[in-house]
Amino acid sequence: QHKKGSLICDRESYRPYGYFLIEGMAAASEVDIDKNHLHWVGLAGDFFTSTAHTYNVEVQNQDIHLLTDGKIAYIHLVQLREIADNHIAVQRFLHLQQCQRTTFFQLKTLILAQQASQRYAKLCFYFPQIAYRLNNKQLSNFLAIDLKTLYKSKKNLLFNAI
């Protein structure tokens, strides 16, 4: 059991673990001088690894933390590979998780390619479970838009849906 805001993996630590989010919501963020950018958001049922480990060729400048209270299970990646080598169901699970992660980033790229005023509507279409659970500051960080644009986008979406 971890509290909201708990740091699961920081950008500088070597943590060769796979994490399974049992409850809650997690995010990978990059903090630069001016703002905090959310790269991905994970919900209960998602699997992720730290940003620096043996099997990750590209170390990313990101921290992984909980956005809500949550429960996380973890396993060393060497043990996970040994289990996967002997159990087809685990191989399939890991493959499915990899496919879901790839799809997530493809859709996020599609969302970010939209005009800033259209990004929230696209997020609601592709990821309603994320759109309705993030607060406004997190949404603006995830969509790479300012809060004013986000508010206008929400208003337009609301009034155009009626």
Tab-separated table of C-alpha atoms in Angstrom:
chain	number	residue	atom	x	y	z
A	1	GLN	CA	0.000	0.000	0.000
A	2	HIS	CA	1.408	3.373	-1.052
A	3	LYS	CA	0.135	6.913	-0.528
A	4	LYS	CA	-0.659	9.472	-3.209
A	5	GLY	CA	2.541	11.146	-4.369
A	6	SER	CA	4.779	8.198	-3.438
A	7	LEU	CA	7.837	7.962	-5.642
A	8	ILE	CA	8.035	4.454	-7.116
A	9	CYS	CA	11.103	4.964	-9.325
A	10	ASP	CA	13.253	8.014	-9.681
A	11	ARG	CA	15.164	8.907	-12.811
A	12	GLU	CA	18.580	8.293	-11.288
A	13	SER	CA	18.067	4.949	-9.574
A	14	TYR	CA	18.798	1.581	-11.086
A	15	ARG	CA	15.744	-0.535	-10.321
A	16	PRO	CA	15.502	-3.750	-12.337
A	17	TYR	CA	11.898	-4.487	-11.406
A	18	GLY	CA	8.595	-4.965	-13.119
A	19	TYR	CA	5.666	-3.285	-11.364
A	20	PHE	CA	2.006	-4.271	-11.541
A	21	LEU	CA	-0.450	-1.583	-10.497
A	22	ILE	CA	-3.133	-3.383	-8.501
A	23	GLU	CA	-5.046	-0.283	-7.379
A	24	GLY	CA	-4.691	3.402	-8.068
A	25	MET	CA	-3.141	5.516	-10.772
A	26	ALA	CA	0.538	6.118	-11.554
A	27	ALA	CA	2.377	8.435	-13.939
A	28	ALA	CA	5.806	8.982	-15.411
A	29	SER	CA	6.786	12.607	-15.394
A	30	GLU	CA	9.693	14.672	-16.538
A	31	VAL	CA	10.398	17.772	-14.558
A	32	ASP	CA	12.141	20.560	-16.399
A	33	ILE	CA	12.811	24.076	-15.243
A	34	ASP	CA	9.439	25.471	-16.261
A	35	LYS	CA	6.947	22.632	-15.898
A	36	ASN	CA	6.167	19.046	-15.119
A	37	HIS	CA	5.282	16.943	-18.173
A	38	LEU	CA	3.301	13.701	-17.749
A	39	HIS	CA	4.548	11.193	-20.319
A	40	TRP	CA	2.175	8.362	-19.477
A	41	VAL	CA	-0.528	7.509	-17.005
A	42	GLY	CA	-1.133	3.988	-15.739
A	43	LEU	CA	-4.337	2.666	-14.204
A	44	ALA	CA	-5.087	-0.454	-12.160
A	45	GLY	CA	-4.093	-3.489	-14.211
A	46	ASP	CA	-1.145	-1.817	-15.931
A	47	PHE	CA	2.375	-3.217	-15.837
A	48	PHE	CA	5.492	-1.046	-16.097
A	49	THR	CA	9.211	-1.114	-15.453
A	50	SER	CA	11.469	1.518	-13.986
A	51	THR	CA	13.064	3.966	-16.380
A	52	ALA	CA	16.609	2.676	-15.732
A	53	HIS	CA	17.283	-1.047	-15.777
A	54	THR	CA	19.192	-3.791	-17.557
A	55	TYR	CA	16.690	-4.334	-20.369
A	56	ASN	CA	15.954	-0.667	-21.059
A	57	VAL	CA	18.386	0.581	-23.688
A	58	GLU	CA	17.282	4.205	-23.425
A	59	VAL	CA	17.335	5.655	-19.937
A	60	GLN	CA	14.663	8.313	-19.690
A	61	ASN	CA	14.743	11.405	-17.541
A	62	GLN	CA	11.522	10.512	-15.724
A	63	ASP	CA	10.179	9.765	-12.280
A	64	ILE	CA	7.340	7.313	-11.723
A	65	HIS	CA	4.989	8.223	-8.898
A	66	LEU	CA	1.458	7.543	-7.702
A	67	LEU	CA	-1.239	10.052	-8.556
A	68	THR	CA	-3.614	8.410	-6.049
A	69	ASP	CA	-3.290	6.035	-3.128
A	70	GLY	CA	-2.530	2.624	-4.562
A	71	LYS	CA	-1.243	-0.908	-4.300
A	72	ILE	CA	1.691	-2.129	-6.356
A	73	ALA	CA	3.237	-5.583	-6.703
A	74	TYR	CA	6.772	-5.868	-8.022
A	75	ILE	CA	9.162	-8.560	-9.181
A	76	HIS	CA	12.833	-8.541	-10.150
A	77	LEU	CA	13.175	-8.611	-13.937
A	78	VAL	CA	15.537	-11.616	-13.878
A	79	GLN	CA	12.932	-13.623	-11.966
A	80	LEU	CA	10.195	-12.393	-14.282
A	81	ARG	CA	12.147	-13.542	-17.341
A	82	GLU	CA	12.753	-16.960	-15.766
A	83	ILE	CA	9.041	-17.337	-15.020
A	84	ALA	CA	8.090	-16.138	-18.502
A	85	ASP	CA	10.495	-18.652	-20.068
A	86	ASN	CA	8.611	-21.472	-18.341
A	87	HIS	CA	5.009	-20.243	-18.470
A	88	ILE	CA	3.306	-19.326	-21.720
A	89	ALA	CA	0.550	-17.436	-19.866
A	90	VAL	CA	3.128	-15.060	-18.396
A	91	GLN	CA	4.696	-14.582	-21.835
A	92	ARG	CA	1.274	-13.728	-23.235
A	93	PHE	CA	0.567	-11.321	-20.375
A	94	LEU	CA	3.856	-9.483	-20.945
A	95	HIS	CA	3.247	-9.360	-24.687
A	96	LEU	CA	-0.242	-7.962	-24.138
A	97	GLN	CA	1.131	-5.319	-21.787
A	98	GLN	CA	3.757	-4.356	-24.366
A	99	CYS	CA	1.077	-4.067	-27.061
A	100	GLN	CA	-1.095	-1.923	-24.793
A	101	ARG	CA	1.846	0.367	-24.015
A	102	THR	CA	2.650	0.716	-27.730
A	103	THR	CA	-0.989	1.532	-28.512
A	104	PHE	CA	-1.061	4.039	-25.656
A	105	PHE	CA	1.910	5.963	-27.041
A	106	GLN	CA	0.614	5.807	-30.614
A	107	LEU	CA	-2.702	7.296	-29.512
A	108	LYS	CA	-1.004	9.879	-27.312
A	109	THR	CA	1.110	10.926	-30.302
A	110	LEU	CA	-2.089	11.254	-32.340
A	111	ILE	CA	-3.664	13.376	-29.597
A	112	LEU	CA	-0.627	15.664	-29.302
A	113	ALA	CA	-0.586	16.126	-33.089
A	114	GLN	CA	-3.980	17.866	-32.826
A	115	GLN	CA	-4.392	21.589	-32.352
A	116	ALA	CA	-4.180	22.429	-28.659
A	117	SER	CA	-7.901	23.235	-28.540
A	118	GLN	CA	-8.799	19.752	-29.838
A	119	ARG	CA	-6.541	17.647	-27.597
A	120	TYR	CA	-8.921	17.313	-24.655
A	121	ALA	CA	-11.756	16.087	-26.906
A	122	LYS	CA	-9.425	13.495	-28.456
A	123	LEU	CA	-8.287	12.399	-24.997
A	124	CYS	CA	-11.917	11.926	-23.947
A	125	PHE	CA	-12.509	9.843	-27.067
A	126	TYR	CA	-9.429	7.595	-26.804
A	127	PHE	CA	-8.829	7.546	-23.038
A	128	PRO	CA	-11.986	8.567	-21.144
A	129	GLN	CA	-10.754	6.650	-18.095
A	130	ILE	CA	-7.755	8.998	-17.941
A	131	ALA	CA	-9.572	12.183	-18.966
A	132	TYR	CA	-12.063	11.910	-16.122
A	133	ARG	CA	-9.594	10.925	-13.408
A	134	LEU	CA	-6.830	13.513	-13.843
A	135	ASN	CA	-7.206	16.945	-12.302
A	136	ASN	CA	-6.904	20.049	-14.505
A	137	LYS	CA	-3.212	20.638	-13.793
A	138	GLN	CA	-2.393	16.992	-14.589
A	139	LEU	CA	-4.509	17.173	-17.755
A	140	SER	CA	-2.723	20.291	-18.959
A	141	ASN	CA	0.647	18.628	-18.288
A	142	PHE	CA	-0.391	15.430	-20.054
A	143	LEU	CA	-1.817	17.270	-23.078
A	144	ALA	CA	0.955	19.895	-23.227
A	145	ILE	CA	-1.537	22.778	-23.178
A	146	ASP	CA	-2.048	25.685	-20.819
A	147	LEU	CA	-4.900	25.706	-18.320
A	148	LYS	CA	-6.825	28.423	-20.171
A	149	THR	CA	-6.913	26.300	-23.341
A	150	LEU	CA	-7.971	23.275	-21.314
A	151	TYR	CA	-10.869	25.164	-19.713
A	152	LYS	CA	-12.035	26.427	-23.107
A	153	SER	CA	-11.765	22.908	-24.551
A	154	LYS	CA	-13.830	21.441	-21.721
A	155	LYS	CA	-16.452	24.163	-22.121
A	156	ASN	CA	-16.655	23.652	-25.898
A	157	LEU	CA	-16.924	19.893	-25.525
A	158	LEU	CA	-19.659	20.244	-22.909
A	159	PHE	CA	-21.771	22.722	-24.847
A	160	ASN	CA	-21.273	21.015	-28.223
A	161	ALA	CA	-22.399	17.693	-26.723
A	162	ILE	CA	-25.766	19.104	-25.624
